[in-house]
Coordinates of C-alpha atoms and ligand atoms in Angstrom, one line a residue:
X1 CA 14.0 23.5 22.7
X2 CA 10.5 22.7 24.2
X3 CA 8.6 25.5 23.2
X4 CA 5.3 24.2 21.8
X5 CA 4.1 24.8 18.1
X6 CA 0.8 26.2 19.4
X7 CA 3.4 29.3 20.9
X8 CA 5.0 30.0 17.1
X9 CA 2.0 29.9 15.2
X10 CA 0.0 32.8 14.1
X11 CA -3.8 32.4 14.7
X12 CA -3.9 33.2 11.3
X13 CA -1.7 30.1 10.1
X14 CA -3.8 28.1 12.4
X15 CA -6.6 28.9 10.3
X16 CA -5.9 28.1 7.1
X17 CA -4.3 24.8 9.3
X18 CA -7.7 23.9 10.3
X19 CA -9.1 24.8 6.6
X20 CA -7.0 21.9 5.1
X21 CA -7.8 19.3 7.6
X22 CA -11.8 20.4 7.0
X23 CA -11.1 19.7 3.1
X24 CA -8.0 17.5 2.9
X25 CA -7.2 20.5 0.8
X26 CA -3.0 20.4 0.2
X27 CA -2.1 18.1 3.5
X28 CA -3.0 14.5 4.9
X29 CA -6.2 14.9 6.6
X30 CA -8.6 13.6 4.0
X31 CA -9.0 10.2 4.1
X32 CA -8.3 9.5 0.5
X33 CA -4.8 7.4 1.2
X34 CA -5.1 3.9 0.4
X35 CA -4.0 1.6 3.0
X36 CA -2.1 4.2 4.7
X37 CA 0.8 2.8 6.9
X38 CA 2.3 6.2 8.2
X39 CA -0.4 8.4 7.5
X40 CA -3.4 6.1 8.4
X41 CA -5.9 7.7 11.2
X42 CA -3.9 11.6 12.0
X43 CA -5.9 14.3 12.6
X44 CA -3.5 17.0 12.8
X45 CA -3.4 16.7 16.5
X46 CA -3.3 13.5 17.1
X47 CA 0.7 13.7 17.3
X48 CA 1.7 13.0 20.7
X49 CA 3.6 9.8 22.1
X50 CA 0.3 8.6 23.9
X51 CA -1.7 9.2 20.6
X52 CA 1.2 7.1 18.8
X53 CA 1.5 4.1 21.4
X54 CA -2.8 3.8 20.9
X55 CA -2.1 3.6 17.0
X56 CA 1.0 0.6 18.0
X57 CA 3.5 3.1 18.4
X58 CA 7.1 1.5 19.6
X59 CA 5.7 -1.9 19.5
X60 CA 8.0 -2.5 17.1
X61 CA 11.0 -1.0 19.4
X62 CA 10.0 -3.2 22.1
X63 CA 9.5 -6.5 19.8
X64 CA 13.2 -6.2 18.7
X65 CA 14.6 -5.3 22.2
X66 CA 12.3 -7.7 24.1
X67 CA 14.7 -10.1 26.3
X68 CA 14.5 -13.4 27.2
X69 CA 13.9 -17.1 25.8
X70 CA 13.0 -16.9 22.4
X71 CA 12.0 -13.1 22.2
X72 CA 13.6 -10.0 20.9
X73 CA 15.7 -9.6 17.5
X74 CA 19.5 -9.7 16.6
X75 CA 20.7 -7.0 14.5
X76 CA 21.2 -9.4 11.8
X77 CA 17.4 -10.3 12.0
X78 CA 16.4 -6.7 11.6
X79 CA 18.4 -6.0 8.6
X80 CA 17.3 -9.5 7.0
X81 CA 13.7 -8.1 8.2
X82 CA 14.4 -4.8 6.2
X83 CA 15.9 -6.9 3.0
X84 CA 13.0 -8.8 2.8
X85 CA 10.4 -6.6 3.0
X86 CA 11.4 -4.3 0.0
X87 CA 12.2 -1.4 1.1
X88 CA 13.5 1.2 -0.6
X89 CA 14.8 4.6 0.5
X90 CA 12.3 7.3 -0.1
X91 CA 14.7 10.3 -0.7
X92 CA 15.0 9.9 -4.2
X93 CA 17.2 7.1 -5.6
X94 CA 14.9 4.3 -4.4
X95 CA 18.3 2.3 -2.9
X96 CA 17.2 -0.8 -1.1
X97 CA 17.6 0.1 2.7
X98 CA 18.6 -3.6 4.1
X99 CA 21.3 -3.4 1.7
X100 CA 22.3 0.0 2.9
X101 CA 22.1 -0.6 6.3
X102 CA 24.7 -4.0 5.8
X103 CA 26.9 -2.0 4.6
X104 CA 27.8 -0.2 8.2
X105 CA 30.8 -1.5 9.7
X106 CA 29.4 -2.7 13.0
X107 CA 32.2 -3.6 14.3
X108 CA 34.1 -0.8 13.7
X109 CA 35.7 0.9 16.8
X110 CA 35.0 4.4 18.1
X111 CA 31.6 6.2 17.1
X112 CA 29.1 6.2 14.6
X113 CA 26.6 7.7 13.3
X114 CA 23.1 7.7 11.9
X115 CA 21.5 10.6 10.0
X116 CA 17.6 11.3 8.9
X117 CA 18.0 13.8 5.5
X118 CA 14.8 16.0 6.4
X119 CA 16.3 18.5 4.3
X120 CA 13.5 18.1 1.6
X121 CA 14.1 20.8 -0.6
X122 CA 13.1 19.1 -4.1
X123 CA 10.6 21.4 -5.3
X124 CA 7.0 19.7 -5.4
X125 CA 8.1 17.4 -2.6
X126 CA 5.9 18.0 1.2
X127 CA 5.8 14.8 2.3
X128 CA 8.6 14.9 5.0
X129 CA 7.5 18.2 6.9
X130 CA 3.9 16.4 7.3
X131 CA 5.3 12.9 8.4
X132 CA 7.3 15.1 11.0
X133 CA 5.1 17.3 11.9
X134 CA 2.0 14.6 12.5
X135 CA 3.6 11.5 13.3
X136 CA 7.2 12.4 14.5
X137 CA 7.1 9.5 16.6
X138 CA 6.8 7.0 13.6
X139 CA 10.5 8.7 13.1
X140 CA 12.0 8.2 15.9
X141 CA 11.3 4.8 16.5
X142 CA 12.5 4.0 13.2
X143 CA 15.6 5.6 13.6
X144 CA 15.8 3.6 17.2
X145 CA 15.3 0.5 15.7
X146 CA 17.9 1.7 12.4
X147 CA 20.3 2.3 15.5
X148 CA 20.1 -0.9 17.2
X149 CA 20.3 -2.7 13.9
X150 CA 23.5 -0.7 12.7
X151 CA 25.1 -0.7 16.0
X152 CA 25.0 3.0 16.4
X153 CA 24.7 5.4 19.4
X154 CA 24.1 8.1 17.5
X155 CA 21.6 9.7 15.9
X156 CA 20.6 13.2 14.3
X157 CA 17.3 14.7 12.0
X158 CA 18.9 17.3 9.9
X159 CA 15.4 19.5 9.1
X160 CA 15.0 21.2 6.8
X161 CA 15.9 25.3 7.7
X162 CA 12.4 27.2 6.4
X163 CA 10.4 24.8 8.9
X164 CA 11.0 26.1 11.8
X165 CA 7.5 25.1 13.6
X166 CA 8.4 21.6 12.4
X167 CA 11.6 21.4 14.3
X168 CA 10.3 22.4 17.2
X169 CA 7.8 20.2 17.4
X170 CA 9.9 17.7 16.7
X171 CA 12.5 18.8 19.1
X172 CA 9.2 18.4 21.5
X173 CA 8.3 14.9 20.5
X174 CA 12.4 14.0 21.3
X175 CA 11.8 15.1 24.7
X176 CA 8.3 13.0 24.8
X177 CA 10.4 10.2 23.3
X178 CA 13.2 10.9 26.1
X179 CA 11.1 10.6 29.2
X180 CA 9.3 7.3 28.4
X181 CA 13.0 6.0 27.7
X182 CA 12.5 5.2 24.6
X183 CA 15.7 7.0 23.3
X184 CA 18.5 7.5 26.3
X185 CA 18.9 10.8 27.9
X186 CA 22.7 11.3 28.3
X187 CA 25.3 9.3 26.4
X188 CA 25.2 5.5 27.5
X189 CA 21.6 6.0 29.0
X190 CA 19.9 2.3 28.4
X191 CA 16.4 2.1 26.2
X192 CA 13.4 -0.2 27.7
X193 CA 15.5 -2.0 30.1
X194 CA 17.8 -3.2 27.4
X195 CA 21.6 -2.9 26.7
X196 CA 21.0 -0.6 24.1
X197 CA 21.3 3.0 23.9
X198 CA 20.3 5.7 21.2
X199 CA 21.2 9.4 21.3
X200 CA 19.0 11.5 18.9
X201 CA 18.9 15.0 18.3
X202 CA 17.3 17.3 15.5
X203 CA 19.5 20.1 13.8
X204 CA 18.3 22.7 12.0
X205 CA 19.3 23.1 8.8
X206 CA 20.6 25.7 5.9
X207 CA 17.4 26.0 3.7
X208 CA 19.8 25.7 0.7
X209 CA 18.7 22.6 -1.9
X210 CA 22.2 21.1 -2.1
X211 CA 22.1 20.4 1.3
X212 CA 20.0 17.1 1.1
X213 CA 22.4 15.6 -1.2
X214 CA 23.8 13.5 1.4
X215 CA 27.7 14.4 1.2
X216 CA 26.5 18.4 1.7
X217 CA 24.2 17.7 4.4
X218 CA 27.1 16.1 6.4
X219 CA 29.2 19.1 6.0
X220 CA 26.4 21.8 6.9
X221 CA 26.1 19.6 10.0
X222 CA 29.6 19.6 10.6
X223 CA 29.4 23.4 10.8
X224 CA 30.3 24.1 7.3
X225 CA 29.6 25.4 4.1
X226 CA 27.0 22.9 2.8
X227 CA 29.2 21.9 -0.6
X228 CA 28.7 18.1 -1.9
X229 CA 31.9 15.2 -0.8
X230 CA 33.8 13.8 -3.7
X231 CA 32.6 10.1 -3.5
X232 CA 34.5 7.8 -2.5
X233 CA 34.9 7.5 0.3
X234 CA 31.3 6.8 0.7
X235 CA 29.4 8.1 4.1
X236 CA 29.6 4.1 5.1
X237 CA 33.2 4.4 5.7
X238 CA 34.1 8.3 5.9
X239 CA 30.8 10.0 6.6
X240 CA 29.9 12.5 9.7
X241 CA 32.9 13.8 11.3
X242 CA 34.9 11.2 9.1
X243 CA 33.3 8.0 10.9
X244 CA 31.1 5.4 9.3
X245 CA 27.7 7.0 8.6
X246 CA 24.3 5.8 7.1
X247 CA 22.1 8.5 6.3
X248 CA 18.2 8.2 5.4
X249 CA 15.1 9.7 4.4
X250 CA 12.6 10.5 7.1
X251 CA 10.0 8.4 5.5
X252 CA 12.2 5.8 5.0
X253 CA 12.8 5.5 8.6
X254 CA 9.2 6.6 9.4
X255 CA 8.3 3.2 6.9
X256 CA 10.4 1.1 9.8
X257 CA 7.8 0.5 12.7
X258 CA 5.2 -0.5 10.1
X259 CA 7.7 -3.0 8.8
X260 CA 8.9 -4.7 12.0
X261 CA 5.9 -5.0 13.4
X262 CA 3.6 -7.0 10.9
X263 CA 7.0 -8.4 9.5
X264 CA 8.8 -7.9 6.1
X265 CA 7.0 -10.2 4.3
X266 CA 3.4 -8.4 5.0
X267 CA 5.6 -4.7 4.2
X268 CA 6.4 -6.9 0.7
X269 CA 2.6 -8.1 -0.2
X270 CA 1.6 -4.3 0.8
X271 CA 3.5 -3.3 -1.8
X272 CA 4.3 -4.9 -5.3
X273 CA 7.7 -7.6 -5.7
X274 CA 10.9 -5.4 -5.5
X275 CA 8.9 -2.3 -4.6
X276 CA 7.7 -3.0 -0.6
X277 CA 5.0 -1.1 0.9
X278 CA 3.3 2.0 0.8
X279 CA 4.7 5.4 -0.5
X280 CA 3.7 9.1 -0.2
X281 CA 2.9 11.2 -3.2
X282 CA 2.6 15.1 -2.9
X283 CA 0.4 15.6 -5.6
X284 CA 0.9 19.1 -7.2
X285 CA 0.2 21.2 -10.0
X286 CA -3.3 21.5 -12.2
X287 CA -5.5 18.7 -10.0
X288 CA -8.7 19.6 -7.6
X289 CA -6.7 18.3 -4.4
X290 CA -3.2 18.6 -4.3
X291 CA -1.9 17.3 -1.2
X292 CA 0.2 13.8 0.2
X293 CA -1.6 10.8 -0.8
X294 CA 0.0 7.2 0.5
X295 CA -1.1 4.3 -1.4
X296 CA 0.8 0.9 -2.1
X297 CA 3.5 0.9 -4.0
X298 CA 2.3 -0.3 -7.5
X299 CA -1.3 2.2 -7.7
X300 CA -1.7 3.2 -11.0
X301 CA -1.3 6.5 -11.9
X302 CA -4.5 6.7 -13.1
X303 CA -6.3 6.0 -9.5
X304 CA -3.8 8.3 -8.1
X305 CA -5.1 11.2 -10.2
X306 CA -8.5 10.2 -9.4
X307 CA -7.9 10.1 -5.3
X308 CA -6.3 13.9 -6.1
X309 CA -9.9 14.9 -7.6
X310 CA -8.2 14.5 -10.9
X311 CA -7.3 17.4 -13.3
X312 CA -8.4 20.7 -12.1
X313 CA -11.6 21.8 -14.8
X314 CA -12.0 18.7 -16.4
X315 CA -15.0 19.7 -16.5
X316 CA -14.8 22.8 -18.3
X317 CA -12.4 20.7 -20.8
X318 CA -8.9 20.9 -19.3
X319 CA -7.2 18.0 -20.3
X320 CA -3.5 16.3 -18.6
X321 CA -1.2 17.5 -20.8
X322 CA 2.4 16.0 -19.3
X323 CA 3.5 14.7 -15.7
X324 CA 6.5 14.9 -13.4
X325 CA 6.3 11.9 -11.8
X326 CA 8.8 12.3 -9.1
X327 CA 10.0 16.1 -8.5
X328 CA 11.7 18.3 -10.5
X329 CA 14.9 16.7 -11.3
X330 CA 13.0 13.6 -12.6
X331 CA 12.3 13.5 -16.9
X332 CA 8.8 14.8 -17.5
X333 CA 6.4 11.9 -19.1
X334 CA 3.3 13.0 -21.7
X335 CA -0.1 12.0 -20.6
X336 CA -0.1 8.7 -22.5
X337 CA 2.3 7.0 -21.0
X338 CA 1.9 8.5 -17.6
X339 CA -1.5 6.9 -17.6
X340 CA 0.0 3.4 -18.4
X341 CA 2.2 3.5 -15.5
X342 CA 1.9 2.2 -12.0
X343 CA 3.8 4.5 -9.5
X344 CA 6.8 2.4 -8.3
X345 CA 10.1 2.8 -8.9
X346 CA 10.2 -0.1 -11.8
X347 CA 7.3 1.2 -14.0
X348 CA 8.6 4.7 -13.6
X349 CA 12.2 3.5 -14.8
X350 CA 10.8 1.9 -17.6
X351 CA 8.7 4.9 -19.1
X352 CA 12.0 6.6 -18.8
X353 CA 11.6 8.5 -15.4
X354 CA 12.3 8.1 -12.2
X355 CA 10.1 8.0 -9.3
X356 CA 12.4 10.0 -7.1
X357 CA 11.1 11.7 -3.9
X358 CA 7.3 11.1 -5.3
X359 CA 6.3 14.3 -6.1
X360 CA 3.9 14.2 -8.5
X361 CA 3.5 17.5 -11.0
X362 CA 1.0 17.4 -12.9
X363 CA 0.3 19.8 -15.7
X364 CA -2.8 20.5 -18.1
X365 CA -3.1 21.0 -22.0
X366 CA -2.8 24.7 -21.3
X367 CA 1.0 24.6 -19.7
X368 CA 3.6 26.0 -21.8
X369 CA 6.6 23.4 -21.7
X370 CA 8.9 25.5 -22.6
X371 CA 8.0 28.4 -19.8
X372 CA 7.9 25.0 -17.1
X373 CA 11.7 24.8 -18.5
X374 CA 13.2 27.8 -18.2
X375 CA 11.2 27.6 -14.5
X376 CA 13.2 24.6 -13.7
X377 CA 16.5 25.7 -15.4
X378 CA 16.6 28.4 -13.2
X379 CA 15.8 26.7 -10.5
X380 CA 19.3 24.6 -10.8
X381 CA 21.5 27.5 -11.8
X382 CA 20.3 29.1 -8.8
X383 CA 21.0 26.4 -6.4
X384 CA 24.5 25.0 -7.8
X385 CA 27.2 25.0 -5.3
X386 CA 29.2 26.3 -8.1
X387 CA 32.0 23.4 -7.0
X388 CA 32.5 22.1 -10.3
X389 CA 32.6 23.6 -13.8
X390 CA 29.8 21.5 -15.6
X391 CA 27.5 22.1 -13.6
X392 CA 28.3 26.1 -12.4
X393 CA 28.5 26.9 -15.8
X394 CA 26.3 24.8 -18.1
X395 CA 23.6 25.3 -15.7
X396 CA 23.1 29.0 -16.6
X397 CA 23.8 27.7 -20.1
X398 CA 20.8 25.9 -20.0
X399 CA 19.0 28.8 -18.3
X400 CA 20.2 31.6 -21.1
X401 CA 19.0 29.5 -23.8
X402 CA 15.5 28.2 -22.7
X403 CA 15.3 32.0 -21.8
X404 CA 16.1 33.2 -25.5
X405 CA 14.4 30.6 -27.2
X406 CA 11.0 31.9 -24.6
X407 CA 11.9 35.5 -25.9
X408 CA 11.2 35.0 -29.6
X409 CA 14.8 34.8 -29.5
X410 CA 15.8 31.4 -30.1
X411 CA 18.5 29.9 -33.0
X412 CA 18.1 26.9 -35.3
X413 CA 20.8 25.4 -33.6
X414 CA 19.4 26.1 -30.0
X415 CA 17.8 22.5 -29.3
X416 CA 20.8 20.8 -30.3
X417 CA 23.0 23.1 -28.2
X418 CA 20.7 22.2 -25.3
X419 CA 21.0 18.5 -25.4
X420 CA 24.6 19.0 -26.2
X421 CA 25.1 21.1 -23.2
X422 CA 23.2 18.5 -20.8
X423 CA 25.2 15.8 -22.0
X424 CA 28.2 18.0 -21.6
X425 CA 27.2 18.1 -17.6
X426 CA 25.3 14.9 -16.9
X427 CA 27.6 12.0 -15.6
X428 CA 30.4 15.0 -15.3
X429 CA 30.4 16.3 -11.7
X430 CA 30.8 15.8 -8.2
X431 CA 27.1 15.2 -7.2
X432 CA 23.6 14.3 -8.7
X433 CA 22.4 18.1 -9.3
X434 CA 23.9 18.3 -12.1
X435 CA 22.5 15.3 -13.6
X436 CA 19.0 16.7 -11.9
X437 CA 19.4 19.8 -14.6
X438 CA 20.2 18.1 -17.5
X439 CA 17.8 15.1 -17.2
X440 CA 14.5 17.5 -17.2
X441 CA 16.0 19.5 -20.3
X442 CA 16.4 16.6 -22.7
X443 CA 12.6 14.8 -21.7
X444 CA 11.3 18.3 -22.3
X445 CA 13.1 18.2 -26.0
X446 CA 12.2 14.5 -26.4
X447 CA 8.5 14.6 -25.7
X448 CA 7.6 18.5 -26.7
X449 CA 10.1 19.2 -29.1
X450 CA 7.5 20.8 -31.2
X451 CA 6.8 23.2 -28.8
X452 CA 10.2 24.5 -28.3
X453 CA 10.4 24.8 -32.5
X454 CA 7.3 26.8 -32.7
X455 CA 9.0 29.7 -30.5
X456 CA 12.1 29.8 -32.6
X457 CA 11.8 31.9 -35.5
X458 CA 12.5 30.4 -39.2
X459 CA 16.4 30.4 -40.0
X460 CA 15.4 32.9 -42.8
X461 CA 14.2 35.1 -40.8
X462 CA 16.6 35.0 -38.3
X463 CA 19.7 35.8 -41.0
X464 CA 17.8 38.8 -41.8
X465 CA 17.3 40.1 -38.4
X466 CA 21.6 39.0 -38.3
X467 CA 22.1 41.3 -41.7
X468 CA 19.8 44.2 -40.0
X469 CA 21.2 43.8 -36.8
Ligands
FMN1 C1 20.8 17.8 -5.2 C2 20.3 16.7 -4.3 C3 19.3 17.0 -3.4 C4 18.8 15.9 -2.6 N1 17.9 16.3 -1.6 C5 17.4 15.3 -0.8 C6 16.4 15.6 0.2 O1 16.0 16.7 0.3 N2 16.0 14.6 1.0 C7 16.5 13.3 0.8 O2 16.1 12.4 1.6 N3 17.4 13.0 -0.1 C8 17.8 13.9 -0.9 N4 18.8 13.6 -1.8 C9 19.3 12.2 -1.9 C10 20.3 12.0 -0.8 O3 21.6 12.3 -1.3 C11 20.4 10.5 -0.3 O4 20.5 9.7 -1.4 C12 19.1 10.1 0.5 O5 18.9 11.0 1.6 C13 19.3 8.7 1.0 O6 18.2 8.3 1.7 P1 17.3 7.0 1.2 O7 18.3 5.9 0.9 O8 16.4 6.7 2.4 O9 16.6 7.4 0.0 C14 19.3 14.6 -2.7 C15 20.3 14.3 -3.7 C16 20.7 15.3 -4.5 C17 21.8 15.0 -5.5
SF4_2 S1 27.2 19.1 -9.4 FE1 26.7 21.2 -9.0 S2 25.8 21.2 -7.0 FE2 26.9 19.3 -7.2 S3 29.0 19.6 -6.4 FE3 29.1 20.1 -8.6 S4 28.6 22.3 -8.7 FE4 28.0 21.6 -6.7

């Protein structure tokens, strides 16, 4: 598939394109990162291979393949390169990518494979489609170099299905990528003159949530239904088409180049200690700029606010009420401790969150918590694969409730039904959704509990609505 993006998109959609890269208005254009790595000086157009070799591009590639005396990388020296540098994978779980990738049997015999999860379908998370669609050659060449350091042939970008002008250009940047040789063209093809070769291709995916967890994604690329593995076996061992497998994030791998180039330690220091480099925030919700912001890993919230124009009419006295710090599955945080923390995966931990796939939600004084629940609930009884019982069930249990209790309807005993229910699913199923529904339902009771009480009506005059009823 070559056709270009210009082909598939409306002059109407170019538009409103060219509005956000005049205001930095909800995209990447704006100049407000703070020493971008994957993001630093794109334009919207500026996409190309020739536009990435002028920023470095594949410099990295070529460092680790170089041969002779002296020059070039082992495998080994990649992954050690990766270990040290702190990085950890961006999809959601923050799990430290050098360890990950030693994990691949590299000596195992027959084929294996590597996987980019471009699904990105947690909601308040935009980062991937932009890193793609911009700078698709920063993930390429870090899923050559993932290849080379994994011992695999084999590559594919699952993309996310409701993207469809991202795939194609991506599928156009392969092709880019193809001709220069920096990925091979038919099976055993060798890349710059090495003994290496890479395969890579993009596959277009579902558009169905469940199919970024990573088991589910393997099995809507397989051809099937996209349902979640039991683990274990873990994708390492028994992954695509039953062979070892180590799957990413796409800005994980897009975080590679930056790393192997300047060297771990420099990814480390541009970072904070256990939390390397930069990382990409889609800022959402009640602020004057929502859009991607990439700053070092260790920013404090506060400054990250501030570079999003902070909360939307401060002025006329809108205050920030709460945060979800890293997409909807992650516990919501009131304002006071949200402005304590430092966005990195430790700080976040600590406040009792999660970083996740850094999407930031941020709601002011005038958000009703328990309307943003029943929003959420619904969002996870809609997308459960219905596999297990837990989750299929207590998922629209959650949903019913928050619902009532939103009605006027709630019971006295609702709010301890609730958390009973989400410990009833959390640690109980096949995959992390279900943890993803409970986790939001219980920081919502924790921190706003209040709010939830005021809906429900008095127990007194609830047993005389029972006795009327
Ligand atoms: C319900 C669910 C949805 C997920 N969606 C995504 C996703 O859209 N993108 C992603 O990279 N990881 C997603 N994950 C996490 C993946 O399973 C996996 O951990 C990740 O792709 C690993 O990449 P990383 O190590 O680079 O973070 C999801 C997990 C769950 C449980
Ligand atoms: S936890 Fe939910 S989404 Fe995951 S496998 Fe079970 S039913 Fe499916």
């Amino acid at each position: 598939m070559t056709a270009t993006v210009n082909s598939v998109i409306s002059p109407e959609a170019k538009n409103v394109l060219s509005q956000f890269a005049a205001t930095g208005v909800q995209s990447c254009f704006h100049g407000r990162h703070i020493n971008p790595q994957i993001m630093a000086d794109l334009n919207g157009s500026n996409w190309h291979l020739k536009d990435y070799e002028a920023r470095g591009g594949y410099q990295a590639l070529r460092k680790i393949l170089a041969q002779g005396e002296g020059v070039g990388m082992t495998p080994d020296q990649v992954i050690a390169e990766v270990k040290l540098g702190g990085l950890r994978g961006r999809g959601g779980a923050g799990f430290p990518t050098g360890l990950k990738w030693s994990f691949m049997p590299r000596q195992f015999p027959g084929q294996k494979y590597l996987v980019c999860n471009s699904d990105e379908g947690e909601p308040g998370t935009c980062k991937d489609r932009d890193i793609m669609h911009f700078n698709p050659h920063s993930v390429i060449e870090g899923m050559a170099i993932a290849g080379y350091a994994m011992g695999i042939t084999v590559g594919y970008n699952y993309i996310h299905g409701e993207i469809f002008a991202t795939y194609q250009r991506f599928e156009e940047a392969l092709e880019e990528a193809r001709a220069a040789g920096y990925i091979s063209k038919e099976v055993g093809d060798k890349i710059l003159g090495s003994n290496v070769s890479f395969q890579l291709h993009a596959s277009h995916g579902f558009g169905a949530y469940i199919c970024g967890e990573e088991t589910a994604l393997l099995e809507s690329l397989e051809g099937k239904k996209g349902q979640p593995r039991f683990k274990p076996p873990f994708p390492a061992s028994f992954g695509l088409y039953g062979k070892p497998t180590t799957i990413n994030n796409t800005e994980t791998f897009a975080a590679v180049p930056w790393l192997i180039r300047n060297g771990g330690q420099a990814y480390l220091e541009s970072g904070k200690p256990n939390n390397g480099g930069t990382k990409i925030y889609s800022v959402s919700g009640d602020v004057e700029w929502p859009g991607n912001y990439e700053v070092p890993l260790g920013t404090p919230f506060a400054k990250l606010l501030e570079l999003a124009g902070g909360v939307r009419g401060a002025a006329q006295g809108r205050t920030l009420k709460a945060v979800i710090p890293g997409g909807s599955s992650a516990p919501v945080l009131p304002a006071a401790i949200m402005m304590e923390c430092t966005m990195d995966y430790d700080s976040i931990a600590k406040a009792g969150s999660m970083l996740g796939s850094g999407a930031v939600i941020v709601m002011d004084d005038t958000r009703c918590m328990v309307e943003s629940l029943k929003r959420l609930s619904y969002f996870y009884m809609h997308e459960s694969c219905g596999q297990c019982t837990p989750c299929r069930e207590g998922t629209g249990w959650l949903w019913r409730m928050v619902d009532r209790i939103h009605n006027g309807k709630g019971r006295a005993t609702d709010l301890d039904l609730l958390n009973s229910v989400a410990d009833n699913i959390q640690g109980r199923t096949i995959c992390a959704l279900g943890d993803a529904a409970a986790m939001p339902v219980r920081a919502m009771i924790k921190h706003f509990r209040h709010e939830f009480e005021a809906m429900i009506p008095k127990a007194t005059a609830q047993s005389a609505e029972r006795l009327t009823t």
